[in-house]
Short mmCIF file of C-alpha atoms and ligand atoms in Angstrom, two decimals:
data_model
loop_
_atom_site.label_atom_id
_atom_site.label_comp_id
_atom_site.label_asym_id
_atom_site.label_seq_id
_atom_site.Cartn_x
_atom_site.Cartn_y
_atom_site.Cartn_z
CA MET A 296 76.77 234.08 170.50
CA LYS A 297 80.43 233.16 170.36
CA ILE A 298 82.75 232.61 167.43
CA ASN A 299 85.16 229.71 167.28
CA SER A 300 87.97 231.37 169.19
CA ASN A 301 90.44 228.81 167.87
CA PHE A 302 90.65 230.97 164.76
CA GLN A 303 92.59 233.43 166.88
CA ARG A 304 95.37 230.84 167.09
CA LEU A 305 95.95 231.15 163.34
CA SER A 306 98.29 233.54 161.62
CA GLN A 307 96.29 236.35 160.10
CA ARG A 308 96.48 235.01 156.56
CA TYR A 309 96.97 231.59 155.00
CA LEU A 310 100.59 231.35 153.80
CA PHE A 311 99.87 231.46 150.07
CA ALA A 312 97.33 234.26 150.52
CA GLU A 313 99.97 236.25 152.41
CA ILE A 314 102.45 235.78 149.60
CA ALA A 315 99.86 236.67 146.95
CA GLN A 316 99.06 239.82 148.91
CA ARG A 317 102.73 240.85 149.14
CA VAL A 318 103.25 240.20 145.44
CA ALA A 319 100.10 242.15 144.54
CA ALA A 320 101.28 245.11 146.66
CA TYR A 321 104.66 245.09 144.90
CA LYS A 322 103.02 244.76 141.50
CA ALA A 323 100.73 247.71 142.25
CA GLN A 324 103.82 249.86 142.88
CA ASN A 325 105.76 248.35 139.96
CA PRO A 326 103.19 247.53 137.29
CA ASN A 327 105.79 246.71 134.64
CA ALA A 328 107.90 244.40 136.79
CA PRO A 329 108.40 241.13 134.84
CA ILE A 330 107.45 238.89 137.75
CA ILE A 331 108.06 235.15 137.53
CA ARG A 332 105.92 233.16 139.95
CA LEU A 333 107.55 230.05 141.37
CA GLY A 334 105.83 230.38 144.75
CA ILE A 335 102.56 228.49 145.08
CA GLY A 336 102.69 225.06 143.48
CA ASP A 337 100.19 225.79 140.74
CA VAL A 338 100.65 224.05 137.43
CA THR A 339 101.03 225.92 134.14
CA ARG A 340 100.81 223.20 131.46
CA PRO A 341 97.39 222.58 129.90
CA LEU A 342 95.21 219.62 130.84
CA PRO A 343 95.95 216.31 129.11
CA GLN A 344 94.15 216.12 125.76
CA ALA A 345 92.50 212.84 126.81
CA SER A 346 90.89 214.61 129.79
CA ILE A 347 89.85 217.61 127.70
CA GLU A 348 88.05 215.35 125.24
CA ALA A 349 86.45 213.29 128.01
CA MET A 350 85.18 216.44 129.72
CA HIS A 351 83.77 217.78 126.43
CA ARG A 352 81.88 214.51 126.01
CA ALA A 353 80.64 214.70 129.60
CA VAL A 354 79.32 218.22 129.06
CA ASP A 355 77.49 217.02 125.94
CA GLU A 356 75.93 214.19 127.95
CA CYS A 357 74.69 216.73 130.48
CA ALA A 358 73.21 218.80 127.65
CA ASP A 359 70.79 216.00 126.82
CA GLY A 360 67.92 215.10 129.16
CA LYS A 361 68.42 211.40 128.43
CA THR A 362 72.05 211.32 129.57
CA PHE A 363 72.05 214.24 132.00
CA ARG A 364 73.67 213.57 135.41
CA GLY A 365 72.63 215.24 138.62
CA TYR A 366 73.91 214.25 142.05
CA GLY A 367 76.43 211.46 141.73
CA PRO A 368 77.05 208.48 144.00
CA GLU A 369 78.46 209.51 147.37
CA HIS A 370 81.77 207.66 146.94
CA GLY A 371 82.20 208.86 143.37
CA TYR A 372 81.46 207.04 140.13
CA ASP A 373 82.52 203.40 139.87
CA PHE A 374 84.16 204.06 136.50
CA LEU A 375 86.70 206.32 138.22
CA ILE A 376 87.10 204.23 141.37
CA ASP A 377 87.76 201.11 139.27
CA ALA A 378 90.33 202.96 137.14
CA ILE A 379 92.10 204.22 140.28
CA ILE A 380 92.29 200.76 141.84
CA ALA A 381 93.43 199.17 138.58
CA HIS A 382 96.14 201.73 137.80
CA ASP A 383 97.30 203.26 141.06
CA PHE A 384 97.12 200.30 143.44
CA SER A 385 96.79 196.81 141.90
CA PRO A 386 100.09 197.05 139.97
CA ARG A 387 101.85 197.90 143.24
CA GLY A 388 100.40 194.88 145.00
CA VAL A 389 97.75 196.83 146.94
CA ALA A 390 94.25 195.31 146.89
CA LEU A 391 91.44 197.79 147.54
CA THR A 392 87.67 197.50 147.37
CA ARG A 393 85.47 200.18 145.83
CA LYS A 394 84.17 200.97 149.28
CA GLU A 395 87.64 202.05 150.41
CA VAL A 396 88.08 204.78 147.77
CA PHE A 397 86.29 208.12 148.18
CA ILE A 398 86.42 210.54 145.26
CA SER A 399 86.63 214.18 146.30
CA ASP A 400 87.39 217.67 145.07
CA GLY A 401 91.04 217.36 146.10
CA ALA A 402 93.53 216.43 148.76
CA LYS A 403 93.64 219.86 150.37
CA SER A 404 90.02 219.73 151.49
CA ASP A 405 90.21 216.06 152.48
CA THR A 406 93.35 216.50 154.61
CA GLY A 407 91.53 219.30 156.39
CA ASN A 408 88.11 217.67 156.62
CA ILE A 409 89.39 214.33 157.91
CA GLY A 410 89.80 216.00 161.30
CA ASP A 411 86.01 215.74 161.74
CA LEU A 412 86.55 212.08 162.58
CA PHE A 413 88.86 212.65 165.52
CA ALA A 414 88.38 213.94 169.05
CA VAL A 415 89.60 217.41 169.89
CA ASP A 416 91.91 216.14 172.64
CA ASN A 417 94.01 214.00 170.29
CA ILE A 418 97.64 215.08 170.11
CA VAL A 419 98.72 215.75 166.55
CA GLY A 420 102.29 215.35 165.30
CA VAL A 421 103.28 217.17 162.14
CA THR A 422 106.60 217.13 160.40
CA ASP A 423 108.16 220.59 160.35
CA PRO A 424 108.50 222.22 157.79
CA VAL A 425 104.97 221.30 156.81
CA TYR A 426 102.18 222.00 154.33
CA PRO A 427 100.25 224.61 156.36
CA VAL A 428 96.82 223.01 155.87
CA TYR A 429 97.58 220.25 158.40
CA VAL A 430 98.49 222.79 161.05
CA ASP A 431 95.84 225.39 160.39
CA THR A 432 92.92 222.95 160.23
CA ASN A 433 93.91 221.35 163.53
CA LEU A 434 94.37 224.72 165.17
CA MET A 435 90.89 225.71 163.98
CA THR A 436 89.50 222.64 165.72
CA GLY A 437 91.39 223.33 168.94
CA ARG A 438 93.80 220.40 168.85
CA GLN A 439 97.28 220.45 170.32
CA ILE A 440 100.03 220.20 167.75
CA ARG A 441 103.59 218.99 168.27
CA PHE A 442 106.25 219.50 165.65
CA ILE A 443 108.61 216.79 164.44
CA PRO A 444 111.79 218.51 163.21
CA CYS A 445 112.78 217.57 159.68
CA ASN A 446 116.19 218.53 158.44
CA ALA A 447 119.05 217.41 156.26
CA PHE A 448 120.30 215.10 159.06
CA ASN A 449 117.16 212.96 159.01
CA GLY A 450 116.60 213.32 155.27
CA PHE A 451 113.59 215.55 156.02
CA THR A 452 111.70 212.44 157.14
CA GLY A 453 111.76 213.13 160.90
CA ASP A 454 113.21 211.00 163.70
CA ILE A 455 110.70 208.45 165.00
CA PRO A 456 109.34 210.19 168.13
CA THR A 457 109.78 208.90 171.63
CA GLU A 458 106.66 210.77 172.77
CA HIS A 459 103.09 209.70 172.06
CA PHE A 460 101.00 211.19 169.25
CA ASP A 461 97.48 210.11 168.32
CA ILE A 462 97.62 211.43 164.78
CA VAL A 463 100.69 211.89 162.58
CA TYR A 464 100.68 213.67 159.22
CA LEU A 465 103.25 212.50 156.68
CA CYS A 466 103.61 213.80 153.12
CA TYR A 467 106.02 212.10 150.67
CA PRO A 468 107.29 213.16 148.24
CA ASN A 469 107.31 216.00 150.66
CA ASN A 470 105.79 219.41 150.37
CA PRO A 471 107.73 221.65 150.91
CA THR A 472 111.20 220.01 151.02
CA GLY A 473 110.85 217.72 148.00
CA ALA A 474 112.30 214.86 150.10
CA VAL A 475 111.24 211.26 149.61
CA ILE A 476 110.80 208.46 152.10
CA THR A 477 112.11 204.91 151.71
CA LYS A 478 110.04 201.83 152.40
CA GLU A 479 112.27 201.11 155.41
CA LYS A 480 111.64 204.49 156.99
CA LEU A 481 107.94 204.35 156.23
CA SER A 482 107.82 200.93 157.94
CA GLN A 483 109.33 202.54 161.03
CA TRP A 484 106.55 205.14 161.03
CA ILE A 485 103.95 202.37 160.68
CA ASP A 486 105.50 200.46 163.59
CA TYR A 487 105.34 203.66 165.62
CA ALA A 488 101.67 204.14 164.76
CA ARG A 489 100.80 200.57 165.67
CA ARG A 490 102.69 200.75 168.96
CA ASN A 491 100.96 204.03 169.83
CA ASP A 492 97.46 203.26 168.50
CA ALA A 493 98.01 206.28 166.29
CA ILE A 494 96.62 207.07 162.85
CA ILE A 495 98.93 208.18 160.04
CA LEU A 496 97.40 210.65 157.60
CA TYR A 497 99.51 210.08 154.50
CA ASP A 498 99.45 212.73 151.81
CA SER A 499 100.71 211.22 148.59
CA ALA A 500 99.67 214.04 146.27
CA TYR A 501 103.10 214.12 144.58
CA GLU A 502 103.66 210.38 144.08
CA ALA A 503 103.55 210.71 140.28
CA PHE A 504 106.84 212.63 140.41
CA ILE A 505 108.78 209.68 141.88
CA GLN A 506 111.50 208.62 139.45
CA ASP A 507 112.89 205.64 141.37
CA ASP A 508 110.58 202.67 141.36
CA THR A 509 111.90 201.27 144.62
CA LEU A 510 110.37 204.22 146.50
CA PRO A 511 106.82 203.76 147.81
CA HIS A 512 104.00 205.52 145.93
CA SER A 513 101.42 204.43 148.48
CA ILE A 514 101.72 203.81 152.20
CA TYR A 515 99.75 200.59 151.65
CA GLU A 516 102.78 199.11 149.93
CA ILE A 517 104.05 198.67 153.49
CA GLU A 518 102.71 195.83 155.59
CA GLY A 519 100.39 196.83 158.38
CA ALA A 520 99.51 200.22 156.89
CA LYS A 521 95.86 199.35 156.30
CA GLU A 522 95.39 199.06 160.05
CA CYS A 523 96.74 202.50 160.80
CA ALA A 524 96.77 204.81 157.76
CA ILE A 525 94.53 206.95 155.58
CA GLU A 526 95.96 208.09 152.24
CA PHE A 527 95.19 211.20 150.22
CA ARG A 528 95.75 211.50 146.48
CA SER A 529 95.16 214.25 143.98
CA PHE A 530 94.90 214.79 140.24
CA SER A 531 96.02 218.40 140.71
CA LYS A 532 99.75 218.07 140.21
CA THR A 533 99.61 214.73 138.41
CA ALA A 534 97.27 215.87 135.67
CA GLY A 535 96.88 219.64 135.87
CA PHE A 536 93.61 219.55 137.85
CA THR A 537 94.39 222.42 140.24
CA GLY A 538 91.47 224.32 138.69
CA VAL A 539 89.27 221.39 137.63
CA ARG A 540 89.40 219.79 141.12
CA CYS A 541 89.44 216.05 141.68
CA GLY A 542 91.23 213.85 144.18
CA TYR A 543 90.53 210.87 146.34
CA THR A 544 91.04 209.46 149.80
CA VAL A 545 91.55 205.83 150.75
CA VAL A 546 90.13 204.72 154.09
CA PRO A 547 90.74 200.98 154.52
CA GLU A 548 87.95 198.83 155.92
CA GLU A 549 90.42 197.31 158.43
CA LEU A 550 91.04 200.72 159.99
CA LYS A 551 89.25 200.82 163.33
CA VAL A 552 89.57 202.86 166.49
CA ASP A 553 88.05 201.21 169.58
CA GLY A 554 86.16 198.91 167.23
CA VAL A 555 84.66 201.81 165.24
CA SER A 556 85.27 201.77 161.50
CA LEU A 557 86.82 205.00 160.21
CA ASN A 558 85.65 204.03 156.75
CA ALA A 559 82.05 204.11 158.01
CA LEU A 560 82.62 207.45 159.77
CA TRP A 561 84.18 209.05 156.69
CA GLU A 562 81.34 207.77 154.53
CA ARG A 563 78.84 209.22 156.99
CA ARG A 564 80.70 212.53 157.04
CA GLN A 565 80.99 212.78 153.27
CA CYS A 566 77.33 211.88 152.67
CA CYS A 567 76.32 214.63 155.06
CA LYS A 568 78.74 217.43 154.15
CA PHE A 569 79.83 216.80 150.57
CA ASN A 570 78.08 216.30 147.27
CA GLY A 571 80.98 214.97 145.28
CA ALA A 572 83.27 216.12 142.53
CA SER A 573 81.34 216.89 139.36
CA TYR A 574 80.59 214.17 136.82
CA ILE A 575 82.58 216.21 134.33
CA SER A 576 85.71 216.31 136.55
CA GLN A 577 85.41 212.60 137.27
CA ARG A 578 85.21 211.76 133.55
CA GLY A 579 88.27 213.98 133.03
CA ALA A 580 90.09 212.14 135.81
CA GLU A 581 89.13 208.73 134.43
CA ALA A 582 90.68 209.69 131.09
CA VAL A 583 94.02 210.27 132.85
CA PHE A 584 94.24 206.47 133.12
CA SER A 585 93.69 205.82 129.40
CA PRO A 586 96.86 204.93 127.45
CA GLU A 587 96.86 208.39 125.79
CA GLY A 588 96.18 210.10 129.12
CA GLN A 589 99.06 208.24 130.75
CA LYS A 590 101.44 209.28 128.01
CA GLN A 591 100.26 212.89 128.13
CA ILE A 592 100.67 213.23 131.90
CA ARG A 593 104.08 211.53 131.72
CA ASP A 594 105.21 214.10 129.13
CA THR A 595 104.03 216.94 131.34
CA ILE A 596 105.65 215.52 134.47
CA ASP A 597 108.89 215.05 132.51
CA TYR A 598 108.67 218.69 131.44
CA TYR A 599 108.37 219.82 135.06
CA MET A 600 111.14 217.48 136.16
CA ASP A 601 113.42 218.99 133.49
CA ASN A 602 112.67 222.37 135.07
CA ALA A 603 113.48 220.95 138.48
CA ARG A 604 116.84 219.63 137.25
CA LEU A 605 117.62 222.94 135.62
CA ILE A 606 116.77 224.99 138.72
CA ARG A 607 118.67 222.59 140.99
CA SER A 608 121.82 222.56 138.90
CA ARG A 609 121.89 226.32 138.30
CA LEU A 610 121.40 227.16 141.96
CA ALA A 611 123.91 224.56 143.10
CA GLY A 612 126.30 226.09 140.58
CA TYR A 613 125.91 229.44 142.36
CA GLY A 614 126.99 227.73 145.59
CA LEU A 615 123.54 227.38 147.17
CA THR A 616 122.68 224.13 148.95
CA VAL A 617 119.73 222.48 147.24
CA TYR A 618 117.50 219.57 148.24
CA GLY A 619 114.51 217.92 146.59
CA GLY A 620 113.62 218.36 142.95
CA GLU A 621 114.65 214.78 142.07
CA HIS A 622 111.37 213.01 142.77
CA SER A 623 109.34 216.11 143.38
CA PRO A 624 108.43 219.41 141.73
CA TYR A 625 109.73 221.30 144.78
CA ILE A 626 113.31 222.45 145.27
CA TRP A 627 114.29 223.35 148.80
CA VAL A 628 117.12 225.85 148.78
CA SER A 629 119.27 227.21 151.61
CA THR A 630 119.25 230.97 151.74
CA PRO A 631 122.64 232.61 151.09
CA LYS A 632 124.82 233.43 154.08
CA GLY A 633 122.13 232.42 156.56
CA GLU A 634 119.78 235.22 155.46
CA ASP A 635 116.34 234.83 156.97
CA SER A 636 113.81 233.37 154.59
CA TRP A 637 111.33 236.27 154.51
CA SER A 638 114.13 238.74 153.87
CA PHE A 639 115.49 236.59 151.02
CA PHE A 640 111.91 236.26 149.70
CA THR A 641 111.59 240.07 149.68
CA ARG A 642 114.96 240.53 147.98
CA LEU A 643 114.06 237.96 145.35
CA LEU A 644 110.72 239.68 144.75
CA THR A 645 112.02 243.22 144.59
CA GLN A 646 115.52 242.76 143.10
CA ALA A 647 115.02 239.68 140.90
CA ASN A 648 111.23 239.81 140.39
CA VAL A 649 111.05 236.12 141.26
CA VAL A 650 108.40 234.81 143.65
CA VAL A 651 109.35 231.86 145.86
CA THR A 652 107.93 230.65 149.16
CA PRO A 653 109.86 231.53 152.33
CA GLY A 654 110.67 228.39 154.28
CA GLU A 655 109.67 229.91 157.60
CA GLY A 656 106.09 230.01 156.31
CA PHE A 657 106.13 226.20 156.55
CA GLY A 658 107.40 226.13 160.14
CA VAL A 659 110.38 227.06 162.28
CA ASN A 660 112.49 224.32 160.72
CA GLY A 661 111.92 225.96 157.36
CA GLU A 662 113.86 229.03 158.45
CA GLY A 663 116.98 229.49 156.36
CA PHE A 664 115.34 228.00 153.25
CA VAL A 665 113.05 228.96 150.41
CA ARG A 666 110.91 226.65 148.30
CA ILE A 667 110.99 227.01 144.51
CA THR A 668 108.53 225.17 142.31
CA ALA A 669 109.30 223.53 138.98
CA PHE A 670 105.73 224.15 137.77
CA GLY A 671 106.65 227.21 135.68
CA THR A 672 107.58 227.22 132.04
CA LYS A 673 111.05 226.15 130.98
CA GLU A 674 111.84 229.74 129.91
CA ASP A 675 110.71 231.16 133.25
CA SER A 676 112.66 228.53 135.19
CA LEU A 677 115.81 229.41 133.29
CA VAL A 678 115.39 233.18 133.60
CA ALA A 679 114.44 232.91 137.28
CA ALA A 680 117.54 230.85 138.07
CA GLU A 681 119.75 233.38 136.28
CA ARG A 682 118.14 236.32 138.06
CA ILE A 683 118.56 234.58 141.44
CA GLY A 684 122.24 234.07 140.64
CA ARG A 685 122.66 237.80 140.02
CA ILE A 686 121.52 238.91 143.46
CA LEU A 687 123.42 236.45 145.64
C1 MLT B 902 101.62 224.46 147.48
O1 MLT B 902 102.10 225.38 146.85
O2 MLT B 902 102.09 224.03 148.52
C2 MLT B 902 100.40 223.81 146.92
O3 MLT B 902 100.05 224.33 145.71
C3 MLT B 902 99.28 224.02 147.79
C4 MLT B 902 98.17 223.08 147.52
O4 MLT B 902 98.31 222.09 146.81
O5 MLT B 902 97.13 223.34 148.09
#
């Protein structure tokens, strides 16, 4: 018997588990420390009222034998798929069929699981700094990963590579840097993919935070993307579903590798390994698209974006260099005087009682930065910014 030795290529703990462990150890020693957590991007505002009511109704349906729901359809319920197409894609000029949308329990699992479709000897390009799931899941499989440096010079969108990759992960608005990508730059990535017979895995989990309507919400707004891209979306940050769990993945019918439909492969994979997001979650997600739901999520996103503005302006006022936070809940902040990111993380934890995420945890190009989330309360964001200012 042998284990999958690829697990030995991973760091001992997943980044956010490592941070949680360090914070827990500090808290155990300092039980009264007034810790403010702006590390993991977990939301703090309650679910939209429209979703709460829809989920209550769904539970009641399941309490009655006549309306009870067991296993759902493999792709997800049509009521949710139709709402997604009508609200997230049609208004932006993207035509999708029901067959192309797969409801899931979130973008994290889908961005990891999608690797089942691809051969182990594909070369994977990831932007660096990067959401660690893309790296860790490919390491687990045994794939080779190459890093595409992202920095202030290329707007954290990477230079189009001269080398060949088979798979490229892109995430915009970006986790962790908060950067956005223009349609022009995204077109360059699509041209690259088409020239290289590569697939782009496009994580658009933060699109609802975009404030400038000329920026792309979906990669399919760009011509040619349906032939080379898969897109991941999530209700987690958009509608407070980090605990409820619901997301979706779009696999266009045009997307083929050597004549094989990736849509058919993903359907086959999902039918075999996944039993869907619950009926209750899907009804909650559907309600996000109701007029009340839309207003409620907009109010919540505005609340977080106010936090982002506040954190950005305070930290910039202290002389730190800040990026992101304009179309994204993440603020990417240079450490003071070139301090290394784990050391600044530790100082912030122990001297300011503020938890952030050290940039190095997202890749070598994250060194010299920390990521701060705007998902806290307004009070916490204000106090955290002040406390950070005091220890610089
Ligand atoms: C993050 O902090 O990067 C996110 O919360 C992680 C996630 O969405 O899985």
